[in-house]
PDB file of C-alpha atoms in Angstrom:
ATOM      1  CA  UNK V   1      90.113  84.632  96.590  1.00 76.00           C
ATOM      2  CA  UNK V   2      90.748  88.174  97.779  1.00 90.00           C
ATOM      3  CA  UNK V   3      94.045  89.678  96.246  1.00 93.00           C
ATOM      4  CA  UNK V   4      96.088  92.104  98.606  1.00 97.00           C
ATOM      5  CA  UNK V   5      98.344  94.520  97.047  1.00 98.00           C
ATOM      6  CA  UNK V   6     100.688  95.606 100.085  1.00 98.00           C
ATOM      7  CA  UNK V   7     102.776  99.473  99.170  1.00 98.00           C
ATOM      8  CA  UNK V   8     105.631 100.574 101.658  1.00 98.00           C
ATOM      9  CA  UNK V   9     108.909 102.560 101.509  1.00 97.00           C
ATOM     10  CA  UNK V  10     111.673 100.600 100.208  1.00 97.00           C
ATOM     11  CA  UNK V  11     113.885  99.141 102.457  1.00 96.00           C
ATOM     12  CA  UNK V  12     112.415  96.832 104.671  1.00 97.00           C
ATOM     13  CA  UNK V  13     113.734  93.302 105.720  1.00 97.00           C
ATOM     14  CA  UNK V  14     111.731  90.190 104.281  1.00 97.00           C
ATOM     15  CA  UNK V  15     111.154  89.355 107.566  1.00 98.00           C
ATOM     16  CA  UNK V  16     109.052  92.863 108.065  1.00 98.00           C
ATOM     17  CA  UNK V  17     107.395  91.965 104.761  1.00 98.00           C
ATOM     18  CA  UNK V  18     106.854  88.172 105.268  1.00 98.00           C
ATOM     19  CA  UNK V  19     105.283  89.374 109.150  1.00 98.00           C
ATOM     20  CA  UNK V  20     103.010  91.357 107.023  1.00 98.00           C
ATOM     21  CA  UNK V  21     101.033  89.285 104.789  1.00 98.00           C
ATOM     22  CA  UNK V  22     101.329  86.894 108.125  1.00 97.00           C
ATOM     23  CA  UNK V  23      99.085  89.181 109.989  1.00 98.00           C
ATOM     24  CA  UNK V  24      97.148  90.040 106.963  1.00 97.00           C
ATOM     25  CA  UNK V  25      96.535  86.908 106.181  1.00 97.00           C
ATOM     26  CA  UNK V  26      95.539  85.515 109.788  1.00 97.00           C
ATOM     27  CA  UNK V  27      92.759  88.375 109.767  1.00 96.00           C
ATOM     28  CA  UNK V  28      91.324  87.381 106.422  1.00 95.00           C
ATOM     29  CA  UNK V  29      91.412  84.252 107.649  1.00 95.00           C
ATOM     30  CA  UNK V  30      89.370  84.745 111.179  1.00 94.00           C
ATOM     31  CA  UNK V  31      86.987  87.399 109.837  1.00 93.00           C
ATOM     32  CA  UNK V  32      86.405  87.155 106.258  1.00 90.00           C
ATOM     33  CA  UNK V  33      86.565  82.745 106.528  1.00 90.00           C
ATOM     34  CA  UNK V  34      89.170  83.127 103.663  1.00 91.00           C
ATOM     35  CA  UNK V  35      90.832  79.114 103.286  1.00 93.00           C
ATOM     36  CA  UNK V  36      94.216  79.482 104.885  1.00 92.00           C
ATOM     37  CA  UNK V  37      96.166  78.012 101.629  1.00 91.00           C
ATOM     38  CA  UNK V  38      93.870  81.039  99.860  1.00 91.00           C
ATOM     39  CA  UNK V  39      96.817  83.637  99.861  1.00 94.00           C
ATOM     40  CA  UNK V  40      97.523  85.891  96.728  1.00 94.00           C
ATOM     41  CA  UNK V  41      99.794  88.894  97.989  1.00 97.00           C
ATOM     42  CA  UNK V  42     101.788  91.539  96.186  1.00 98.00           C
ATOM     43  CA  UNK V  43     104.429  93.569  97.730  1.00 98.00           C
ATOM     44  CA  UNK V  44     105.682  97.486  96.292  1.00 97.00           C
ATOM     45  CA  UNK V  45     108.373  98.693  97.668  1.00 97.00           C
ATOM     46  CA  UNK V  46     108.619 102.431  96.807  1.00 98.00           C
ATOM     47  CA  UNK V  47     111.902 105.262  97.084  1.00 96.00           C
ATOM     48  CA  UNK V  48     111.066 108.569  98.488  1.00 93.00           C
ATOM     49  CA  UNK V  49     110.383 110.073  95.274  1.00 95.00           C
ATOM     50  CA  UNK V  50     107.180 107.589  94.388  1.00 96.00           C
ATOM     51  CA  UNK V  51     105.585 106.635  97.989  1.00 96.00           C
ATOM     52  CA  UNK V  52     103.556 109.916  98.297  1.00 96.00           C
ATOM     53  CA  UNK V  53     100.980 110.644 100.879  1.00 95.00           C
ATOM     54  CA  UNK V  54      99.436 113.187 103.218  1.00 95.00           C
ATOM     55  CA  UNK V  55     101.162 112.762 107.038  1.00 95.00           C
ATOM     56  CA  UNK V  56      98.329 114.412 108.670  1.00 95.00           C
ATOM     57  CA  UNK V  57      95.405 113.565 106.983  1.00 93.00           C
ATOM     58  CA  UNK V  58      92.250 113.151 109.028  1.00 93.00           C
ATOM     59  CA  UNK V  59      94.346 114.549 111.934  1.00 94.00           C
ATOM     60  CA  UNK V  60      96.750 111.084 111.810  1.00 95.00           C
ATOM     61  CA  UNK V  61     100.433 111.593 112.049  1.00 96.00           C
ATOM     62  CA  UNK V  62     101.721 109.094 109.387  1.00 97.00           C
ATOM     63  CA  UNK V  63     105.772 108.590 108.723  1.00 97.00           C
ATOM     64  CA  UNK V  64     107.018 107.186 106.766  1.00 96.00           C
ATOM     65  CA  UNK V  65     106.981 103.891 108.239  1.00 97.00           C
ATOM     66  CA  UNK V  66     103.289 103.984 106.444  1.00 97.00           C
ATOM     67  CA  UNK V  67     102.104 100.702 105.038  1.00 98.00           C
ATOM     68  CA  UNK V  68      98.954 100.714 102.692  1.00 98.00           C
ATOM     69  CA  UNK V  69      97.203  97.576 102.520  1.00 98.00           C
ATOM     70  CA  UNK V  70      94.703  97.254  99.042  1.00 97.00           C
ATOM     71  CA  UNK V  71      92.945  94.105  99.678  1.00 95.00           C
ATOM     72  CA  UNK V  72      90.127  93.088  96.566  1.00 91.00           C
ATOM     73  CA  UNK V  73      87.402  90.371  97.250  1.00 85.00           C
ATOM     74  CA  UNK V  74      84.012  89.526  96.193  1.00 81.00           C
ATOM     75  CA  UNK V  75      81.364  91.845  97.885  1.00 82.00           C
ATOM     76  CA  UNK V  76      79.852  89.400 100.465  1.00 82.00           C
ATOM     77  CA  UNK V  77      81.410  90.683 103.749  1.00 87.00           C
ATOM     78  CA  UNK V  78      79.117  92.593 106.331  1.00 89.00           C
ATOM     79  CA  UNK V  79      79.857  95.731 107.514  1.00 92.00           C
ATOM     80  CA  UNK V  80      80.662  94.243 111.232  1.00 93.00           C
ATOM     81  CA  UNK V  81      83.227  91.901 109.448  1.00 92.00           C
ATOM     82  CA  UNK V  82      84.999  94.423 107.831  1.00 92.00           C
ATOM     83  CA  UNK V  83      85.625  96.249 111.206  1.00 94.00           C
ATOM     84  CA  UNK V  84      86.852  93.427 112.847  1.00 95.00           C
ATOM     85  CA  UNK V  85      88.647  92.764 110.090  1.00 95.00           C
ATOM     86  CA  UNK V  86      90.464  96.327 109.924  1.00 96.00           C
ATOM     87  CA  UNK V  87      90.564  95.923 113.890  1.00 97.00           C
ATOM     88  CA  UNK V  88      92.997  92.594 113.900  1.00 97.00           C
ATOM     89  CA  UNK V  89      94.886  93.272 110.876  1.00 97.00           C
ATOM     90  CA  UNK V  90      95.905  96.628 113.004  1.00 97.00           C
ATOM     91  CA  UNK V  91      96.562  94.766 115.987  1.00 98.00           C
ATOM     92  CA  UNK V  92      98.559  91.788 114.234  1.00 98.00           C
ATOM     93  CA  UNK V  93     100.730  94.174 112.405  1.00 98.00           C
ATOM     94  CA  UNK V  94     101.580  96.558 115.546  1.00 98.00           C
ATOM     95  CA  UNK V  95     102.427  93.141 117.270  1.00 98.00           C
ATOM     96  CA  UNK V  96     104.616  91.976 114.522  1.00 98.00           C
ATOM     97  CA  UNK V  97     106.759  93.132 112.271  1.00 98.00           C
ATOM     98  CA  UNK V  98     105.966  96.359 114.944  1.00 98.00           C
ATOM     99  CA  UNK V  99     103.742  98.966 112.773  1.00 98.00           C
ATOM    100  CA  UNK V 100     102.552 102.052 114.285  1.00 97.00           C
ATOM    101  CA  UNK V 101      98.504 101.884 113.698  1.00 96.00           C
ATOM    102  CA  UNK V 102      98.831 105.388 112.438  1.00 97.00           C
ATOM    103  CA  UNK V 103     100.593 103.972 109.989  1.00 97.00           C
ATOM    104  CA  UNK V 104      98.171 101.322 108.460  1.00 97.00           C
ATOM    105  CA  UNK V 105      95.906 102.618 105.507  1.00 96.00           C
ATOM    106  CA  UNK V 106      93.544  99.327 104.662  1.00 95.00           C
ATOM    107  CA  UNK V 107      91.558 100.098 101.452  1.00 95.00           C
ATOM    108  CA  UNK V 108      89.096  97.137 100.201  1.00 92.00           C
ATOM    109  CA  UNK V 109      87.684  96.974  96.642  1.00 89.00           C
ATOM    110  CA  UNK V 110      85.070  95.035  96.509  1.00 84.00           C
ATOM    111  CA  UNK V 111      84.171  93.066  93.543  1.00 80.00           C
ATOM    112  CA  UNK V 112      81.365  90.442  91.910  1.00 70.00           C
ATOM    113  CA  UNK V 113      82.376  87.080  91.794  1.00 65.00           C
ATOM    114  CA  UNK V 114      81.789  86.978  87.967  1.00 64.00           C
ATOM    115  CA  UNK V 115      84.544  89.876  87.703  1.00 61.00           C
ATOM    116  CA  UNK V 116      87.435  86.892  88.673  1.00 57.00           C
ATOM    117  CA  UNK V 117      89.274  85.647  86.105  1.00 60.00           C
ATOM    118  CA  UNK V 118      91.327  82.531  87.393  1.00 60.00           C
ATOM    119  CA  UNK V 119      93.796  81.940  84.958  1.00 58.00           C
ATOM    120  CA  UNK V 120      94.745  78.319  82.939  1.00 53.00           C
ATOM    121  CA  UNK V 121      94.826  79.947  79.102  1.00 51.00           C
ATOM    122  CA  UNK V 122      90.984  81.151  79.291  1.00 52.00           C
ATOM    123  CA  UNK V 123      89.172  82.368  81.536  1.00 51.00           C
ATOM    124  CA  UNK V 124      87.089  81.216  84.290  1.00 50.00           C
ATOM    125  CA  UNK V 125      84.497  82.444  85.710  1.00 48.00           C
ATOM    126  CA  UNK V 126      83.608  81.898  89.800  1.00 48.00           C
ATOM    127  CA  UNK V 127      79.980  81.101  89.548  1.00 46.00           C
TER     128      UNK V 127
END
């Protein structure tokens, strides 16, 4: 049950954000065999004043058209299926809602499955 929390400047149509956890979603679905009905996304939308980030950092010209993309799962993905992973979710959001890939930040926190807690009064554990 991987939980994405999706930041971006305020501003944005819901068709923008609903093409975003669209692609997001597809990717999780093809590389990290997520069930499609296993969705669990958050949107921020930010002003000016509280979206704050480095344009050039690591030599990439960001705008502020920037989306960052915080994605948490268990730790059982290989390090080939988080590439592919960061490779479609690039190439799904450039193709719709129209992202720059400059302007894609993925970060994935990675997590034991003992750490979920799925809700109904207590807590559950995923063992």
């Amino acid at each position: 049950m991987p939980l994405t929390r999706i930041s971006l400047r305020a501003g944005k149509s819901v068709e923008y954000r609903k093409a975003l956890t669209e692609g997001i979603q597809r990717a999780l679905i093809e590389h990290c065999k997520v069930p499609p009905d296993d969705i669990f996304m958050l949107i921020n939308e930010h002003d000016e004043g509280n979206f704050v980030f480095d344009r050039q950092y690591l030599g990439i010209e960001r705008s502020d058209d920037l989306v960052v993309i915080q994605i948490t799962f268990n730790n059982t993905r290989t390090i080939e299926q988080k590439k592919a992973f960061y490779k479609e979710v690039v190439e799904n959001l450039a193709e719709s809602p129209g992202v720059r890939r400059e302007d894609v930040f993925i970060n994935l926190v990675e997590v034991l499955k003992e750490n979920w807690s799925f809700g109904n009064g207590i807590a559950q554990y995923a063992l």
